[in-house]
XYZ file of C-alpha atoms in Angstrom:
375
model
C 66.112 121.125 183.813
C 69.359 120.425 185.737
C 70.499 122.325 188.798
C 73.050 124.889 186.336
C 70.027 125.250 184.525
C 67.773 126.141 187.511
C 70.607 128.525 188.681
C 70.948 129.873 185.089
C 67.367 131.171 184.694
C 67.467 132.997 188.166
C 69.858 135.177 186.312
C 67.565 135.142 183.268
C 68.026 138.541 181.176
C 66.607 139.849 178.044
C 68.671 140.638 174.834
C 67.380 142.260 171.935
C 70.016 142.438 169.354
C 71.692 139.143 170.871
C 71.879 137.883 167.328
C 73.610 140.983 165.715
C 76.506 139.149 166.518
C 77.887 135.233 167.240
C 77.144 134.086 170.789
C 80.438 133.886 171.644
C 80.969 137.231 171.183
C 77.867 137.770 173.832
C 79.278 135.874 176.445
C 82.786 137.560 176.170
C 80.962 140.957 176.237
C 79.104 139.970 178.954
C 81.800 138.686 180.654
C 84.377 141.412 180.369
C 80.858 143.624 181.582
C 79.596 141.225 184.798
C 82.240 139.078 185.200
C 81.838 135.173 186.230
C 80.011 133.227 188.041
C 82.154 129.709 189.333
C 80.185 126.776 189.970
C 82.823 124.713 190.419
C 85.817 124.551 193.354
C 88.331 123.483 190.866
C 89.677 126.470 189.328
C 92.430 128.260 191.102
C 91.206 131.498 192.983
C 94.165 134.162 193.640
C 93.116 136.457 196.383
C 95.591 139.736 197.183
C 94.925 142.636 198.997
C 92.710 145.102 197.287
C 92.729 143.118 194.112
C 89.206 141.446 192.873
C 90.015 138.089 193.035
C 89.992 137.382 188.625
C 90.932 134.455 185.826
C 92.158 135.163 182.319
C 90.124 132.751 180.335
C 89.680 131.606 176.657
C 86.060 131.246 175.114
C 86.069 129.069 172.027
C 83.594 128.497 169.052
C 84.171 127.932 165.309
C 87.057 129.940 164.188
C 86.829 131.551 167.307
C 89.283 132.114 169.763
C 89.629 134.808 172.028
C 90.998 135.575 175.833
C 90.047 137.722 178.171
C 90.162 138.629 181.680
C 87.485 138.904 184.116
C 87.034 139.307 187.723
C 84.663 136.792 189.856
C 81.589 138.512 190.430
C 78.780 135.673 192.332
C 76.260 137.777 190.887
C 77.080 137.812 187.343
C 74.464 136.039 184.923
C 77.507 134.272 183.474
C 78.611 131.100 184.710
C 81.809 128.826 184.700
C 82.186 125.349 185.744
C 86.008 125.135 183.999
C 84.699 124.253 180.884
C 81.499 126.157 179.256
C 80.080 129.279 180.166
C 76.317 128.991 180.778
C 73.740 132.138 180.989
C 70.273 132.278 180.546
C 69.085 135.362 177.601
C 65.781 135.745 176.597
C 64.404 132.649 178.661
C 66.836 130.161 176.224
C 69.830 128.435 178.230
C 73.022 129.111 176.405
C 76.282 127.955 176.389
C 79.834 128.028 174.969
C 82.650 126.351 175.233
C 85.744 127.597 177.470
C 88.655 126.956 179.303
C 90.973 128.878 182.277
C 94.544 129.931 180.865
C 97.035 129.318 182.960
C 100.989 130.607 182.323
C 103.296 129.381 184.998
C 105.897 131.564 183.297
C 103.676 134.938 183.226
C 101.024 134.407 185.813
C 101.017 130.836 187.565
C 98.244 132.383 189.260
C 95.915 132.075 186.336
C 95.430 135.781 187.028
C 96.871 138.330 184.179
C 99.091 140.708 185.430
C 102.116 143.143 185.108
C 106.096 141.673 185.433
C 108.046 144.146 184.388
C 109.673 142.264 181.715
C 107.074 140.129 180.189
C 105.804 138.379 177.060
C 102.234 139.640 176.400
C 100.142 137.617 174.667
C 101.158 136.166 170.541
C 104.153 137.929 169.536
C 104.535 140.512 172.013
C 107.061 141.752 174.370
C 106.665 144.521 177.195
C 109.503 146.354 179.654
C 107.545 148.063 181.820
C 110.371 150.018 183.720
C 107.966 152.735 185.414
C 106.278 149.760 187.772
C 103.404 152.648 189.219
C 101.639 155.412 187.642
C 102.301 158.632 189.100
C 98.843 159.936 187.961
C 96.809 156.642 189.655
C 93.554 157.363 187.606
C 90.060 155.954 189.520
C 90.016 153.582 186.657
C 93.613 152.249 186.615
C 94.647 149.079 188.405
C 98.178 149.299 187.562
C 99.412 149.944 191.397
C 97.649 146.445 192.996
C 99.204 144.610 190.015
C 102.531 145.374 192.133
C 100.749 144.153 195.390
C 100.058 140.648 193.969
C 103.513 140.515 192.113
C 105.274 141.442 195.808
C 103.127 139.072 197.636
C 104.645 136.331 194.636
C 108.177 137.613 195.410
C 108.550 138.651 191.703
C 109.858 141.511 189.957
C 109.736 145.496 190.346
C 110.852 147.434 193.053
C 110.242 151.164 193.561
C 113.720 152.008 192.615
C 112.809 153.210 189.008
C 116.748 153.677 188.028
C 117.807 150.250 189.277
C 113.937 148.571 186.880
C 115.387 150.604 183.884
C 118.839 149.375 184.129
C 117.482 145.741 184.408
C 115.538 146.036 181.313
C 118.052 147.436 179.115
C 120.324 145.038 180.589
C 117.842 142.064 179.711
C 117.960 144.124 175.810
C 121.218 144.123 175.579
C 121.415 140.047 176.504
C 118.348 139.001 174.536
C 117.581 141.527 171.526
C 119.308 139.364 169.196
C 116.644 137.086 169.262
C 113.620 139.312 169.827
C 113.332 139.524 165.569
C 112.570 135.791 165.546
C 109.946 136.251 168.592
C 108.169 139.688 168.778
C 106.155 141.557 166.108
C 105.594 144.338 168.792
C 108.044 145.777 171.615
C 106.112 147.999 173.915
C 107.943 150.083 176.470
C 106.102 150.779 179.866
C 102.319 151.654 180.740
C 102.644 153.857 183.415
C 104.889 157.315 183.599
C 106.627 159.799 185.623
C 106.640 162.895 186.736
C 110.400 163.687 185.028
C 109.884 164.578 181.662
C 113.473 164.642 180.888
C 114.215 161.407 182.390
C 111.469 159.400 180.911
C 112.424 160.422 177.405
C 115.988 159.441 177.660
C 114.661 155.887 178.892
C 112.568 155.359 176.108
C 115.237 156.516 173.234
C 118.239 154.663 174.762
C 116.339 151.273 175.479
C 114.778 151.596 171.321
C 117.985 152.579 170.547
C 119.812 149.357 172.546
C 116.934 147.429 170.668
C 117.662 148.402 167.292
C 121.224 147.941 167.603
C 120.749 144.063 169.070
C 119.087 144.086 165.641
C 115.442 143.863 166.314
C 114.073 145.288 163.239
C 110.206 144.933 164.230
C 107.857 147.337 166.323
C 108.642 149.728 169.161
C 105.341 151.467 170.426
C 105.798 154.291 173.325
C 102.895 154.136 175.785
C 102.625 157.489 178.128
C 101.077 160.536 179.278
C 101.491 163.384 176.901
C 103.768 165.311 179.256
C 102.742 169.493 179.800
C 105.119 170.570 177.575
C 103.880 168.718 174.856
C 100.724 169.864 175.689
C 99.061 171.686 172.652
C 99.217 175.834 172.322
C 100.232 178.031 169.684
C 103.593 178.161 171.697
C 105.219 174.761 171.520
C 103.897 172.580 168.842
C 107.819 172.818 168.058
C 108.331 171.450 171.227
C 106.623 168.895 170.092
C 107.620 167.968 167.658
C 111.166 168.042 168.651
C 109.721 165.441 171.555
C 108.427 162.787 169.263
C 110.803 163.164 166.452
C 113.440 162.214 169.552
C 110.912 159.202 170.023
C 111.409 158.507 166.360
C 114.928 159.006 165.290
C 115.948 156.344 168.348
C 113.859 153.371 166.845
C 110.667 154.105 167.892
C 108.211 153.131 165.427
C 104.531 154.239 167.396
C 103.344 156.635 170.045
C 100.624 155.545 172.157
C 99.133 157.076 174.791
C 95.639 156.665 176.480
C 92.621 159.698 175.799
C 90.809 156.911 177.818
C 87.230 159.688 178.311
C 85.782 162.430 175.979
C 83.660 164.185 178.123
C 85.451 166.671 180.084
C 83.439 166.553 183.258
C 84.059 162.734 183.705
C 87.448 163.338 182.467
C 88.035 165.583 185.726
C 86.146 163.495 187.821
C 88.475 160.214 186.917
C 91.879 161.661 185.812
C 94.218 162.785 187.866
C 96.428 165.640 188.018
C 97.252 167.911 184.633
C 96.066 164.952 182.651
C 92.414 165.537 183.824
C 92.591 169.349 182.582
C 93.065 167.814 179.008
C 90.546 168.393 176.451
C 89.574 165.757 173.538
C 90.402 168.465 171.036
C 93.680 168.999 172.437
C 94.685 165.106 172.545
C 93.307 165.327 168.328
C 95.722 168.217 167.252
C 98.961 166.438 169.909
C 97.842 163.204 167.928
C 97.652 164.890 164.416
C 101.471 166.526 164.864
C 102.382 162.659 166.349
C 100.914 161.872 162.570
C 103.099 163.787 161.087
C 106.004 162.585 162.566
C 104.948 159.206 162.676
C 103.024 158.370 159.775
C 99.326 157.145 159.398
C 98.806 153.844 162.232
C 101.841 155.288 163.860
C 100.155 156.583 166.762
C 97.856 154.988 168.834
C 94.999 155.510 171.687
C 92.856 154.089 173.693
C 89.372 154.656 174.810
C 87.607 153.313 177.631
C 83.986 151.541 176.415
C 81.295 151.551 179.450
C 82.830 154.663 181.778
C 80.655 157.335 179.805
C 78.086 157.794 176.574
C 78.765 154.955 174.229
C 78.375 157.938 171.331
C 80.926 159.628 173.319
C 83.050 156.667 173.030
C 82.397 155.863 169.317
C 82.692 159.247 167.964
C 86.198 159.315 169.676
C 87.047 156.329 167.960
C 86.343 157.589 164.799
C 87.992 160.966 164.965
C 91.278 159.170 165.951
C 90.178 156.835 162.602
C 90.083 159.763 160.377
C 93.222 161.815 161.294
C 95.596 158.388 160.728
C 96.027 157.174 164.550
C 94.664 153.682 165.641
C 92.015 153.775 168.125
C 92.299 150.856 170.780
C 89.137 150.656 172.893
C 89.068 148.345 175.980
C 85.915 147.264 177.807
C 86.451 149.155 181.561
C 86.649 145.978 183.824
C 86.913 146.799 187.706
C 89.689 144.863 189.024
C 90.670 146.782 192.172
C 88.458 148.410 194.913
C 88.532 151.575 193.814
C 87.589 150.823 190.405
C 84.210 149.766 191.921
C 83.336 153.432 192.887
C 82.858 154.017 189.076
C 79.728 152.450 187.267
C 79.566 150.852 184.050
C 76.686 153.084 182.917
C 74.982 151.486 180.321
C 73.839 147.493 179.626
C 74.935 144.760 177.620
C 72.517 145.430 174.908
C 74.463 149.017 174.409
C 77.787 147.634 175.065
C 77.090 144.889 171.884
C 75.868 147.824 170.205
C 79.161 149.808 170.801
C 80.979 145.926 169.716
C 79.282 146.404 166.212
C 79.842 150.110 165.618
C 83.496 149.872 166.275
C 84.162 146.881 164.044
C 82.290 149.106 161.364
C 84.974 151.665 161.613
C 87.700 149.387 161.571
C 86.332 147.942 158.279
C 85.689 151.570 157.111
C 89.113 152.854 157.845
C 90.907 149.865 157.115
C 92.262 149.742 160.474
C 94.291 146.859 162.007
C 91.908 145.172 165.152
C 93.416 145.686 168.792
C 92.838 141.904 170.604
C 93.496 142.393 173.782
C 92.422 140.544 176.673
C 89.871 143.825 177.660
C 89.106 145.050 174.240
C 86.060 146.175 172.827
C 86.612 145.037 169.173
């Protein structure tokens, strides 16, 4: 037995249901989970602030390709030498083949992050004009994204007015060609406290969009502001909000649920957004339905921060009323996220894997690939 070997079966764990699904899929579970081991000094190790030093990487197999990102964790039973990932499960050494991604364009670091004009990943194109989340969840890392991109002298300042103007301006220039380039347009992944204002941003830079002649998607990502918030008294509110959305190009609403239960969503979420009950996000999403039509609305769900039934019953209510759920594997990335535990093992979290690609297939429901996702 060599020395990764040796090393490997220190870390030895046991794996019941490891062959419910391909071994690549366990290591990028696992990963995404524990994070990475390096055993070797030549991939390039970005270290900022308060960010957990991290590597967007590929793991390959037979008609198998996907990326994620994890964070470098020394204690992780997953190990990288640059080009296999090696862990020991159920006393067998296993490995699979992979490789560090590395975009001098998007993150010369090797380490994914936000730009606030930025291609993101096949086919996809984000403005992210509102550079910091007013609502700063414990699970977000959005803010130290902005510490690593200041420390690299790039893009986004904390004058919101002057980021908007410089992404419709880059609309304007460039939307001719987005048709050609982007299947998806997403505008922003943070929001702001003005209601008013962050409306108006999204129509006019759809609109600007639309008229360059980009023909493709548009998905909204945001907070369901409070007066969109579900009561008997302003569902017409709300609908008046989204059908704005709509009528200006927009062609999807997102925006996160992220927890079901309602202690841990008070615990985790800040401000109004915290007081927000599942049911309530189910009838906002139903009305977005209506004015969006079925896989018009979208929502994500975070796997590993509370019950996995929690989680999967979530997904499958926003299967059955027409929205797409979009699950991501919670990966701590920042200090803070630390303070909040991944609370159950690998062995659940493949179990979670499997239940959610049995709603997708049951709902006929297009598969979220991101570099955190659960599917």
């Amino acid at each position: 037995m060599g020395a990764r070997e040796r090393r490997a079966a220190k870390f030895d764990f046991a794996l019941e249901n490891r062959h419910e699904v391909r071994i690549e899929e366990v290591f990028r579970l696992g990963a995404l989970r524990d994070g990475i081991q390096l055993l070797t000094t030549g991939v390039r190790l970005p270290i900022f602030g308060q960010v957990i030093p991290r590597l967007e990487i590929e793991i390959l197999g037979p008609e198998f390709v996907k990326r994620i990102t994890v964070r470098i964790n020394q204690n992780s039973p997953f190990m990288f030498d640059g080009k296999v990932l090696t862990a020991s499960i159920n006393d067998e050494i296993e490995q699979v083949r992979c490789r560090q991604c590395v975009d001098p364009e998007r993150s010369p670091t090797g380490m994914y992050n936000f730009g606030m004009m930025r291609v993101n990943g096949a086919r996809s194109f984000v403005f992210d004009y509102h550079v910091y989340c007013c609502y700063s969840c414990d699970f977000c890392f959005k803010e130290n994204e902005w510490e690593v991109l200041a420390v690299q002298g790039g893009g986004g300042s904390t004058n919101y007015k002057a980021n908007f103007q410089e992404c419709l301006n880059y609309a304007d220039k460039h939307g001719h060609t987005f048709d050609d380039k982007y299947d998806v347009v997403w505008l922003v992944t943070g929001s702001i406290k003005d209601e008013k204002t962050e409306l108006d941003r999204h129509a006019t830079i759809s609109r600007h969009l639309r008229e360059a002649g980009y023909t493709k998607g548009i998905y909204v990502s945001q907070v369901v502001p409070p007066s969109v918030r579900n009561n008997r008294n302003n569902r017409d509110r709300r609908i008046e909000y989204l059908s704005i959305l709509k009528d200006a190009g927009v062609s999807r609403f997102n925006t996160g649920i992220e927890i079901v239960d309602p202690g841990l969503r008070k615990k985790y979420i800040r401000s109004f957004k915290g007081e927000y009950r599942f049911e309530e996000y189910m009838t906002i999403l139903a009305d977005a339905v209506h004015v969006f039509g079925r896989l018009g609305v979208g929502s994500c769900l975070l796997a590993g921060i509370e019950a996995a039934d929690n989680t999967i019953n979530g997904l499958e209510a926003l299967a059955k009323i027409g929205a797409v759920p979009a699950p991501t594997v919670f990966t701590p990335f920042v200090v803070k996220q630390m303070d909040v535990p991944f609370c159950y093992d690998l062995e659940e979290l493949i179990d979670a894997h499997v239940r959610f690609n049995d709603i997708i297939a049951r709902y006929e429901l297009p598969v979220f690939s991101g570099v955190f996702s659960l599917a």
